[in-house]
XYZ file of C-alpha atoms in Angstrom:
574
model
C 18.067 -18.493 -48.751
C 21.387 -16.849 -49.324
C 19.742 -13.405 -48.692
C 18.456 -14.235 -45.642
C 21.374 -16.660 -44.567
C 23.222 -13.374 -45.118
C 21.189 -11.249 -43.212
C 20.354 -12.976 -40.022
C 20.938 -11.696 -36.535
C 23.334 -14.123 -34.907
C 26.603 -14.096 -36.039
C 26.531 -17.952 -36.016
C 23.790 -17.809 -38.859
C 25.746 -15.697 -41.251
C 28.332 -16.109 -43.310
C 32.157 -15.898 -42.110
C 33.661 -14.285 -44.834
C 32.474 -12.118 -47.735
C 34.047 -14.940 -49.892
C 31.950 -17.123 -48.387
C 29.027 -14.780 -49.610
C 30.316 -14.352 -52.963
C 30.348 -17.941 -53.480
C 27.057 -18.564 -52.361
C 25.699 -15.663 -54.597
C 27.530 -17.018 -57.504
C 25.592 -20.640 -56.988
C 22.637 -19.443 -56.713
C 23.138 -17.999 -59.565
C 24.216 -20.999 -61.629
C 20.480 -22.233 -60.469
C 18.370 -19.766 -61.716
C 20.515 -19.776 -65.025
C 19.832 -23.740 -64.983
C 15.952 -22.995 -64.779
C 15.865 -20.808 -67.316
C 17.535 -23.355 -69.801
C 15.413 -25.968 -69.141
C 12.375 -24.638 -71.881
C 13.277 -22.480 -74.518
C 9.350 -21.808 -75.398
C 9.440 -20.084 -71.831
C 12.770 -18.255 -72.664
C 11.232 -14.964 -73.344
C 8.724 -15.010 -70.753
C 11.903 -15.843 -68.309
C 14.325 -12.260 -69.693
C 11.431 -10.563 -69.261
C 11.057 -11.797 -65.634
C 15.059 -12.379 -65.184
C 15.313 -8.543 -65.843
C 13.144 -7.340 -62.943
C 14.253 -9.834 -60.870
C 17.997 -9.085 -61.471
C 17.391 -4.870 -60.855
C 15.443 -5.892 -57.284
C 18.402 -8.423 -56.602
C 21.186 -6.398 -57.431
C 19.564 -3.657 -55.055
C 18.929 -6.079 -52.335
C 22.368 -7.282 -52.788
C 24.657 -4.132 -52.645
C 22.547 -2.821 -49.730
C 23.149 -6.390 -47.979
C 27.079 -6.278 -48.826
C 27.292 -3.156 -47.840
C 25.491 -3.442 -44.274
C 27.452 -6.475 -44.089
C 30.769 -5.490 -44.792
C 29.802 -3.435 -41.770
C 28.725 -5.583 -39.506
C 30.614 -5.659 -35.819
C 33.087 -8.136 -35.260
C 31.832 -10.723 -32.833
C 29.220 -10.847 -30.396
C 30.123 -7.156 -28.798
C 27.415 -5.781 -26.204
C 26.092 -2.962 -27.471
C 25.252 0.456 -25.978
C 21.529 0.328 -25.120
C 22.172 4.580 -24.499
C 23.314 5.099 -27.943
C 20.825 5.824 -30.177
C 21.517 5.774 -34.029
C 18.553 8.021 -35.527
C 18.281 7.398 -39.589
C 16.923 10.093 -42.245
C 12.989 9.881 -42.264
C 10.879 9.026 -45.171
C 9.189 12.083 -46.316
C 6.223 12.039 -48.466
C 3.878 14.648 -49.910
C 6.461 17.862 -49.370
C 8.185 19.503 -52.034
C 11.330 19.344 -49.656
C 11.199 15.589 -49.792
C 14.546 15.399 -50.323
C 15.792 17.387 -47.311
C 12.825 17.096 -44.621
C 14.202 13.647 -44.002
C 17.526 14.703 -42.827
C 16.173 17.723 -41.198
C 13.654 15.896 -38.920
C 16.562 13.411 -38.004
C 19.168 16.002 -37.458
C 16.363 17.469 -34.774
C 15.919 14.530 -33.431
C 19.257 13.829 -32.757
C 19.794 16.943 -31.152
C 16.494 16.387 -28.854
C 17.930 13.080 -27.828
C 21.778 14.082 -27.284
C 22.225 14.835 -23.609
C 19.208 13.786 -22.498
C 20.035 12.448 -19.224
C 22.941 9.125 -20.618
C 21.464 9.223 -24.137
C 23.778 9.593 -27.256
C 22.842 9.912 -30.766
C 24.666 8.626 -33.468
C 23.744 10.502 -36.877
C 23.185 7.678 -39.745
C 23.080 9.928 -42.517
C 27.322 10.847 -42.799
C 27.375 7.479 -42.075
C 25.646 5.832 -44.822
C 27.732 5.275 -48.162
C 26.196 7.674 -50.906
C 24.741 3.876 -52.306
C 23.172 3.296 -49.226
C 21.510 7.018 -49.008
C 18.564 6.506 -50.978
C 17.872 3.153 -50.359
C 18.159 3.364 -46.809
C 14.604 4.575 -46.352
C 13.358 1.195 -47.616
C 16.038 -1.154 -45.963
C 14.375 -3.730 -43.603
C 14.439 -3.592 -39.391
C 17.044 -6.105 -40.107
C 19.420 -4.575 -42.440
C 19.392 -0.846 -39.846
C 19.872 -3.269 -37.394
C 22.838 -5.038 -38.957
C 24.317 -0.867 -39.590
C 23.513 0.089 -36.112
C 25.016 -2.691 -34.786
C 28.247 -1.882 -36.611
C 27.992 1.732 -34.915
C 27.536 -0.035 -31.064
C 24.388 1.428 -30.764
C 21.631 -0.435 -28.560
C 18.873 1.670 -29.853
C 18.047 2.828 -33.480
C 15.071 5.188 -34.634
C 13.615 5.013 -37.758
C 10.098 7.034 -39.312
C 8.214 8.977 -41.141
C 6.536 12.712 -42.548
C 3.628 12.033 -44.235
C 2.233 15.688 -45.661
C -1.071 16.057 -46.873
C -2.272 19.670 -47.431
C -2.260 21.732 -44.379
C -1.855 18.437 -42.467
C 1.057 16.643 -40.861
C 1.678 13.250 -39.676
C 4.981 12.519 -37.866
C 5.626 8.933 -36.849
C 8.999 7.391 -35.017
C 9.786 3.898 -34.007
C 12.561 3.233 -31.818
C 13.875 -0.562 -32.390
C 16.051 -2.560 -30.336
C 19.243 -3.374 -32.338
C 19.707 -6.655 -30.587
C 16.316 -8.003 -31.837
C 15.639 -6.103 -34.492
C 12.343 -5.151 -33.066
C 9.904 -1.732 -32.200
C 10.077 -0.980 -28.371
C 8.141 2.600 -28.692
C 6.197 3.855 -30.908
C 5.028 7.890 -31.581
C 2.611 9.179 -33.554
C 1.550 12.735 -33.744
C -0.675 14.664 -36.131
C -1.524 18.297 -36.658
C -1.064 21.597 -38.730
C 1.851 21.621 -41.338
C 3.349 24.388 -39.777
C 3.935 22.917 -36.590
C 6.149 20.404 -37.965
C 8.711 20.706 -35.580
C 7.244 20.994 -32.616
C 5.230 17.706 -33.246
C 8.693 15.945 -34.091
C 9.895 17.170 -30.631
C 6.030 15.800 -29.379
C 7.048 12.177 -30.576
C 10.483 12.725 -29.175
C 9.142 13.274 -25.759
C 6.981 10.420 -26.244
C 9.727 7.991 -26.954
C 11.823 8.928 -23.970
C 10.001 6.939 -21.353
C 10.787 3.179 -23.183
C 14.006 4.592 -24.161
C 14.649 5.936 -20.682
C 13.441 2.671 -18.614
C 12.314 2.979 -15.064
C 9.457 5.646 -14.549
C 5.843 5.019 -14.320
C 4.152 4.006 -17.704
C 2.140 6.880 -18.127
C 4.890 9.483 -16.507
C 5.093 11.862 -19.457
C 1.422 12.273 -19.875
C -0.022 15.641 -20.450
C 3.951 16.671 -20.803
C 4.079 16.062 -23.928
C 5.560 19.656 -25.394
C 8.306 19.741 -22.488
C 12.243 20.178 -23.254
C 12.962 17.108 -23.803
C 16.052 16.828 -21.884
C 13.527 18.073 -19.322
C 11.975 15.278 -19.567
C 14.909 12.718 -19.492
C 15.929 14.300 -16.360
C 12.318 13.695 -15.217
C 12.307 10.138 -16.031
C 15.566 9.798 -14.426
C 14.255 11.102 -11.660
C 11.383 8.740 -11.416
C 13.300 6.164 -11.826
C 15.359 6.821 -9.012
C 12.803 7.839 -6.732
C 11.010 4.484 -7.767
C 14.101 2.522 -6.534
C 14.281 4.726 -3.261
C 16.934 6.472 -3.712
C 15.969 10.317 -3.053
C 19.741 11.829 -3.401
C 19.769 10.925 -6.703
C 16.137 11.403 -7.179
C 16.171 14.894 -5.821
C 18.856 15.892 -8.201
C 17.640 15.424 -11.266
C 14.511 16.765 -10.403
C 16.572 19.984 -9.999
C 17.764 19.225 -13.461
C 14.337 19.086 -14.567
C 13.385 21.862 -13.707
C 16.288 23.938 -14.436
C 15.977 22.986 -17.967
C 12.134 23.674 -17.882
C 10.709 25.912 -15.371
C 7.323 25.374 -16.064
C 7.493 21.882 -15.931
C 4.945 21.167 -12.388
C 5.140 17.715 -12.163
C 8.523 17.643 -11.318
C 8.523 20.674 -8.938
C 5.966 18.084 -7.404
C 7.908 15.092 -7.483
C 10.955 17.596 -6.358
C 9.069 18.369 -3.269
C 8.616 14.909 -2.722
C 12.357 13.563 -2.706
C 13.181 16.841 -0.582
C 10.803 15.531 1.682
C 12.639 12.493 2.023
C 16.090 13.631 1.862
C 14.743 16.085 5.095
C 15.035 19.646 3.639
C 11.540 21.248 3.984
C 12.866 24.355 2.886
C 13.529 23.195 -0.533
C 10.638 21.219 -0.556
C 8.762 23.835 0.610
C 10.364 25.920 -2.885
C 9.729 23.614 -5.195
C 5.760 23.864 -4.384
C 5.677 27.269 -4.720
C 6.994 26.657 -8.129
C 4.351 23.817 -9.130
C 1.347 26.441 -7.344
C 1.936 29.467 -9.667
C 1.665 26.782 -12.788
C -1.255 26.335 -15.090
C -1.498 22.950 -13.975
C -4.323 19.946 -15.066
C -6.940 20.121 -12.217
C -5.322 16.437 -10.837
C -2.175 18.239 -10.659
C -3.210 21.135 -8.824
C -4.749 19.200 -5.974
C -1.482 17.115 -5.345
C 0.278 20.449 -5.710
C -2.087 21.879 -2.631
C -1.936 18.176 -1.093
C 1.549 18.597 -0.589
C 1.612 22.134 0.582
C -0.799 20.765 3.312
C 0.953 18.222 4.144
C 4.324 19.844 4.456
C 2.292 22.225 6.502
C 1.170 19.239 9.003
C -2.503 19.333 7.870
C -3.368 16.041 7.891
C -7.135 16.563 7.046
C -6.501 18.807 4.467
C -3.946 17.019 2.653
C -6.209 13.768 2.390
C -9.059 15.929 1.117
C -7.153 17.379 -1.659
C -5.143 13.415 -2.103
C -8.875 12.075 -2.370
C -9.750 15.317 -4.881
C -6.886 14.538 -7.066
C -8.124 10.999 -7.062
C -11.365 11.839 -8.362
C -10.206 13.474 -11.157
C -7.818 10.682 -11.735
C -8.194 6.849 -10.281
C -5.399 5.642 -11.615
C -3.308 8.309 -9.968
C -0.554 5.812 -8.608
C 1.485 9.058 -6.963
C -1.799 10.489 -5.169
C -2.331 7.473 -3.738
C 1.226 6.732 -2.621
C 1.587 10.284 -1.097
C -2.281 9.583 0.886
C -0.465 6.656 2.441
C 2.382 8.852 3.752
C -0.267 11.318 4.954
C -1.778 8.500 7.064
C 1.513 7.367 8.047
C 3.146 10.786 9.284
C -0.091 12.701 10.303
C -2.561 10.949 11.421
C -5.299 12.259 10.678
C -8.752 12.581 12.803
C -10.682 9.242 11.443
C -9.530 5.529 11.396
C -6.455 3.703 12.112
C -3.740 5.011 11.111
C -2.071 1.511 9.910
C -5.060 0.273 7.995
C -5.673 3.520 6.076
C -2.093 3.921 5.101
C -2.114 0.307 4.327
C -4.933 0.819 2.269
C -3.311 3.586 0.282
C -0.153 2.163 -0.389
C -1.747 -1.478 -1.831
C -3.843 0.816 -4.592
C -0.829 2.702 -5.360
C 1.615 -0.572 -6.199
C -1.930 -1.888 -7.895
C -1.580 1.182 -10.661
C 2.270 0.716 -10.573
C 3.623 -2.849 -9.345
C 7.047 -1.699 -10.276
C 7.734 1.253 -8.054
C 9.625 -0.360 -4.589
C 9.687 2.519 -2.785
C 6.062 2.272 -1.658
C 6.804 -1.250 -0.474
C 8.939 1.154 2.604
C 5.895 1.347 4.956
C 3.805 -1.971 3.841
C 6.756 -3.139 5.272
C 7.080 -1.645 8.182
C 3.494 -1.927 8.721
C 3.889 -5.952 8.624
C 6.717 -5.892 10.926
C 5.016 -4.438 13.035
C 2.382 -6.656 13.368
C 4.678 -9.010 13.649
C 3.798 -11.073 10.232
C 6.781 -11.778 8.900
C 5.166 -13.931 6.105
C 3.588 -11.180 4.511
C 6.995 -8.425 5.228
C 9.855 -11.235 3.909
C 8.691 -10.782 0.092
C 8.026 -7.339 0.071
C 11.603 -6.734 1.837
C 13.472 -8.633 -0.697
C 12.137 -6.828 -3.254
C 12.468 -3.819 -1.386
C 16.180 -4.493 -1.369
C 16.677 -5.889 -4.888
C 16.209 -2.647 -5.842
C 19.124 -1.434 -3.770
C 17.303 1.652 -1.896
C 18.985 4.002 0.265
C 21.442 2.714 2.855
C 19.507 4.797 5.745
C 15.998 2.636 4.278
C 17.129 -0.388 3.892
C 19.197 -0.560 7.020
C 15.576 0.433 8.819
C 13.574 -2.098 7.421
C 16.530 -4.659 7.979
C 16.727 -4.073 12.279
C 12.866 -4.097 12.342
C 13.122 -7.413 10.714
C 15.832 -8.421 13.268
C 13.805 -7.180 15.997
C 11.017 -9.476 14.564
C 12.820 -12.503 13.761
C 15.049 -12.572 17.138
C 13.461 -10.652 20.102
C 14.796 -7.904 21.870
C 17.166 -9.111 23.651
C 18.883 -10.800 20.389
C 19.644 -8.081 19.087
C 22.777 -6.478 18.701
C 21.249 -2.607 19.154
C 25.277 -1.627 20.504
C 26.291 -2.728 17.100
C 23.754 -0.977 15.317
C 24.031 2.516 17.167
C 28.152 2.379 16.511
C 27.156 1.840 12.913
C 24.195 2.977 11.778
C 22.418 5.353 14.390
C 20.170 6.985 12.267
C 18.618 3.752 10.793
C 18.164 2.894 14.094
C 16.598 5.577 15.404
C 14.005 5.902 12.766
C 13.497 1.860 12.895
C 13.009 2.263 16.910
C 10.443 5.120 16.034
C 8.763 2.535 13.785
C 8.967 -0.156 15.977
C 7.309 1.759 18.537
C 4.409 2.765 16.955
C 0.888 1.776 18.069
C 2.711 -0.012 21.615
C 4.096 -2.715 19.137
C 7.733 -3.542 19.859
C 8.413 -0.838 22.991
C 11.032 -3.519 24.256
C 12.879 -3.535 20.641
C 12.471 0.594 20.516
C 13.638 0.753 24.245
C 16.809 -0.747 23.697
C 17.600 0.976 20.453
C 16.674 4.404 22.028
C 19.215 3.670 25.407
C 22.205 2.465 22.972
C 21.371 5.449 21.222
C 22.703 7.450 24.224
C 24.780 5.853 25.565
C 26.977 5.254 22.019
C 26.589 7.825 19.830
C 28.604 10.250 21.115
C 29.688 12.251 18.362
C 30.179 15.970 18.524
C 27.814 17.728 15.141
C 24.495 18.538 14.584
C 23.199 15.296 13.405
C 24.725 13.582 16.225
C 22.584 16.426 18.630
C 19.517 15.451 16.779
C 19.954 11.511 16.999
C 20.547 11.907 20.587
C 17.429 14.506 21.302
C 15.163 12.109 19.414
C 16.327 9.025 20.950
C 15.656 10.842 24.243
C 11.916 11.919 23.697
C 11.763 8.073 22.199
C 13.556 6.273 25.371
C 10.980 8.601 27.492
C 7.580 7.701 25.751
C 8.656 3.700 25.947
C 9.855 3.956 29.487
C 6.222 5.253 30.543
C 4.403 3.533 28.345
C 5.613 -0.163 29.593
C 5.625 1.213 32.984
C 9.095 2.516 34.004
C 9.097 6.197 34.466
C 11.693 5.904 37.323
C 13.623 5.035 34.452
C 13.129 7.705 32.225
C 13.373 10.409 34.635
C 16.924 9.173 35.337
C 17.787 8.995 31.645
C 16.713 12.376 31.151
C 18.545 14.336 33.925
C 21.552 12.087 32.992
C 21.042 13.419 29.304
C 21.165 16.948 31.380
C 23.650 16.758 33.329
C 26.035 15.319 30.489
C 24.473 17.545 27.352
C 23.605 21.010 29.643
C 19.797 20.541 28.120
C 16.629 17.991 28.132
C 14.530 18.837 31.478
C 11.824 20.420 29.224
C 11.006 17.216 28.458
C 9.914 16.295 32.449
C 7.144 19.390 31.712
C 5.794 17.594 28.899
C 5.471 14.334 30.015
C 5.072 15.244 33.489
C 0.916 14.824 33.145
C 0.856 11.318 31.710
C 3.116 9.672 35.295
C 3.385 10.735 39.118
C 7.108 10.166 39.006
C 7.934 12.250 36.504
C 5.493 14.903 36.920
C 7.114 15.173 40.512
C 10.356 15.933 38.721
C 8.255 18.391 36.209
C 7.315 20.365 39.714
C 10.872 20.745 40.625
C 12.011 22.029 36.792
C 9.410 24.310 36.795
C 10.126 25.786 40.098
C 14.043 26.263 39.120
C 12.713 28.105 36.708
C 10.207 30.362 38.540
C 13.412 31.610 40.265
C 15.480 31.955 37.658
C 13.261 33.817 35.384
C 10.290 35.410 38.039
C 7.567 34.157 39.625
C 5.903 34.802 35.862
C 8.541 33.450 33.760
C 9.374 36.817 32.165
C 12.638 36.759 32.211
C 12.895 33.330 30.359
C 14.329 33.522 27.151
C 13.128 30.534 25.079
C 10.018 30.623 24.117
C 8.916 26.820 23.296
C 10.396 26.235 26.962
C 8.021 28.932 27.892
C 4.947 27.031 26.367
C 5.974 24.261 28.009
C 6.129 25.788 31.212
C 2.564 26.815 30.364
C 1.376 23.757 29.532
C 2.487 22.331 33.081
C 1.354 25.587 35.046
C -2.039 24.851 33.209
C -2.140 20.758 34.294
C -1.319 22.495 37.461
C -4.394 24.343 37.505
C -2.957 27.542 37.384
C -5.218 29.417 34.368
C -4.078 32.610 35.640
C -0.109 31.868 34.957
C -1.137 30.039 32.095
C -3.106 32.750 30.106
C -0.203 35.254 31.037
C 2.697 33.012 29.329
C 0.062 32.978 26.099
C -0.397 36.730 25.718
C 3.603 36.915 26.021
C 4.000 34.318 23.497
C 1.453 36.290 21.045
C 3.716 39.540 21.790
């Protein structure tokens, strides 16, 4: 009772003082010296035992004064990213007494630096008393010595050699509890020794690294393993959607490991997010000249598709990948965006996504970010039941500003109406949210009156002078045009347009594209593309732009004119 009184895990249990402790020893052992008078015909049998019993206790004892004259003061949090990594047992090597010490030092080194880890090097620690024993000290009593350190985490394990054979096995314990949160346990050939410790390092990472998928290591189990934290810091960020941070330490990642595919893959990914194809574009070049498991290499050429804009292809090799591997949560994630951003040739667009995105949080409940278009897709229909629970988780786990803002004016669009809505607010504010939540909205005819307003305080508020600012406005522009035809107003958009003209020098290309779906504003298309006839010759030579010059085409071919039409093509293949 005093041993364990002595050794428990809340402060309140133990003792206060060690000469509390003494005192308690020192009764207890007034008891067992009263038991042992009680019968001198048992007397010898009693030495005998007394003697073994005293060598175990006095062992027990100085290792429990010693962990507890170094026990923390108070209740202090701890560091769950310090990791306090003890000497292994080592068994069946005639290095016994180093390979211990060696495997921790590695260790140590393996886990210091990756990504916020720390490790905290028991064996200078340990008084020369506690050296030996250590190995055979209780979850408790490292605990109770890693708790004196401020370390969260503590790892403990063992070298078992038999012959040629290895076995290397690691636990990693929570100090607060006192109990195993990961578990390794890798076998092979003797002289691979340290690359199996480095194995059961990288398999550890993921529990002591919380937030990527459960199985996100697997088939990476040799990697650097500050690769790897960076990976799993990576998913864990891109899990929470937020592809800034996401994106950079899959650069990390990769840096530190260049043959590491899966995050070149996942790199492409939060590129794609973060809108630079280019480095997207890099990063699956890196993954496609990898030796790569056959899932792997299909999401590689899935991606490459679908940064490409081939819908159909990109599904195929989604669905492929799938095959190989139905519990592929990220193939089935990445199908929905196909069907979200492509559409491809068969089905509805909506459903299929939908489809894709429920079996991908199926395989991996925890990762919000695929809760972005479920939403969306909800709001949409206008079922706000289903979209408020997904939203609020969606937000718990505090995504992007430019995401969350989206999904929060589609739900205000929902909730309120149109007209409700405070869309000269939102542009001064937040105009890119808006614009990509008015490109939502709009989709499939849903809310044109919600996207119509966003897209005309779009241009008539954001007014700033940059790039971005150019692209809000040109999007909002092609949006504000599709709406105003769509419900029936092309009077409308032709006005918005040559007002976008006249204020921005550019825009009337527009009037040649739309100019076949309405009348009105293929009357207007007419007059651009005559301007242009004598500004550039009767053939369009002379004009210098060459997407204005397909679009010119495209009208002179509504027109009926083949002849013009196949001209501008052979100059465009010039």
């Amino acid at each position: 009772d005093t041993l364990t009184r002595a050794l428990a895990m809340s402060p309140a249990d133990r003792f206060q003082s060690a000469r509390e402790f003494a005192e308690a020893l020192e009764a207890a052992s007034h008891v067992s010296s009263a038991y042992a008078a009680t019968d001198t015909a048992w007397r010898p049998v009693v030495r005998r035992r007394s003697v073994l019993w005293s060598a175990v206790a006095v062992a027990t004892v100085s290792v429990a004064l010693l962990l507890w004259k170094l026990s923390p003061a108070g209740g202090a949090a701890l560091d769950p990213n310090r990791v306090m990594v003890f000497p292994l047992a080592a068994t069946g090597s005639r290095h016994e007494a180093t390979l211990g010490e060696d495997a921790a030092t590695m260790i140590g080194s393996a886990l210091d630096g990756a990504g916020p880890l720390r490790s905290i090097d028991a064996w200078p620690l340990l008084d020369p008393a506690l050296r030996d024993t250590i190995r055979k000290v209780t979850g408790p009593m490292a605990a109770r010595f890693a708790g004196a350190h401020n370390s969260g985490r503590y790892v403990t394990g063992k070298i078992v050699v038999s012959g040629d054979s290895v076995l290397v096995l690691l636990d990693v314990w929570d100090t607060d509890s006192a109990a195993v949160i990961a578990r390794a346990q890798v076998a092979g050939m003797g002289t691979e020794l340290w690359r199996l410790t480095l194995r059961a390092v990288s398999e550890i990472l993921p529990r002591v690294i919380p937030g990527s998928a459960r199985n996100a290591t697997s088939g990476w189990e040799d990697r650097n393993p500050a690769a790897i934290a960076s990976f799993l810091l990576g998913e864990s960020a891109f899990r929470r959607g937020q592809f800034a941070e996401a994106l950079d330490r899959y650069r990390e990642a990769v840096g530190k490991d260049s043959l590491f595919g899966l995050a070149a893959i996942r790199g492409a990914q939060a590129a794609t997010w973060k809108h630079q194809p280019e480095e997207a574009a890099s990063f699956v070049k890196v993954a496609a000249r990898l030796n790569l498991a056959k899932r792997y290499v299909h999401l590689t050429r899935a991606y490459g598709a679908y940064l490409g804009g081939h819908a159909d292809s990109a599904a195929a090799e989604l669905r492929s990948a799938i095959a190989e591997d139905p519990g592929m949560a990220v193939a089935w994630a990445q199908l929905g965006e196909v069907y979200t951003h492509l559409l491809p040739t068969a089905g509805s667009p909506d459903e299929l996504a939908e489809d894709a995105f429920t079996r991908a949080l199926a395989l991996d409940s925890s990762a919000t970010n695929v809760l972005f278009h479920p939403i969306q897709i909800a709001l949409r229909r206008g079922n706000l039941a289903h979209a408020e629970p997904m939203l609020q988780r969606f937000l718990a786990a505090r995504p992007e500003t430019t995401l969350a803002r989206n999904v929060e004016i589609m739900a205000a669009c929902v909730r309120q109406g149109a007209s409700k809505v405070r869309w000269d607010e939102h542009a001064r504010t937040r105009p890119l949210p808006l614009v990509n939540a008015a490109y939502s909205l709009a989709a499939g005819g849903a809310h044109l009156s919600c996207a119509r307003g966003a897209f005309q305080q779009i241009l008539a508020l954001d007014t700033a002078n940059n790039v971005d600012a150019d692209g809000r406005r040109w999007a909002a522009l092609i949006g504000l045009l599709g709406t105003s035809i769509a419900q029936g107003r092309p009077r409308e958009a032709v006005d918005a347009i040559d007002a976008f003209s006249a204020r921005w020098q550019y825009g009337t290309s527009l009037l040649l594209l739309a100019g076949p779906f309405d009348p009105i504003v293929g009357a207007r298309a007419r007059q651009v593309a005559r301007a242009d006839s004598v500004r550039y010759g009767s053939a369009f030579a002379a004009l210098p732009y060459n997407f204005r010059l397909w679009e010119v085409g495209q009208w002179k071919l509504h027109e009926g004119d083949v002849v013009l039409s196949e001209t501008i093509a052979r100059s465009l293949d010039e």
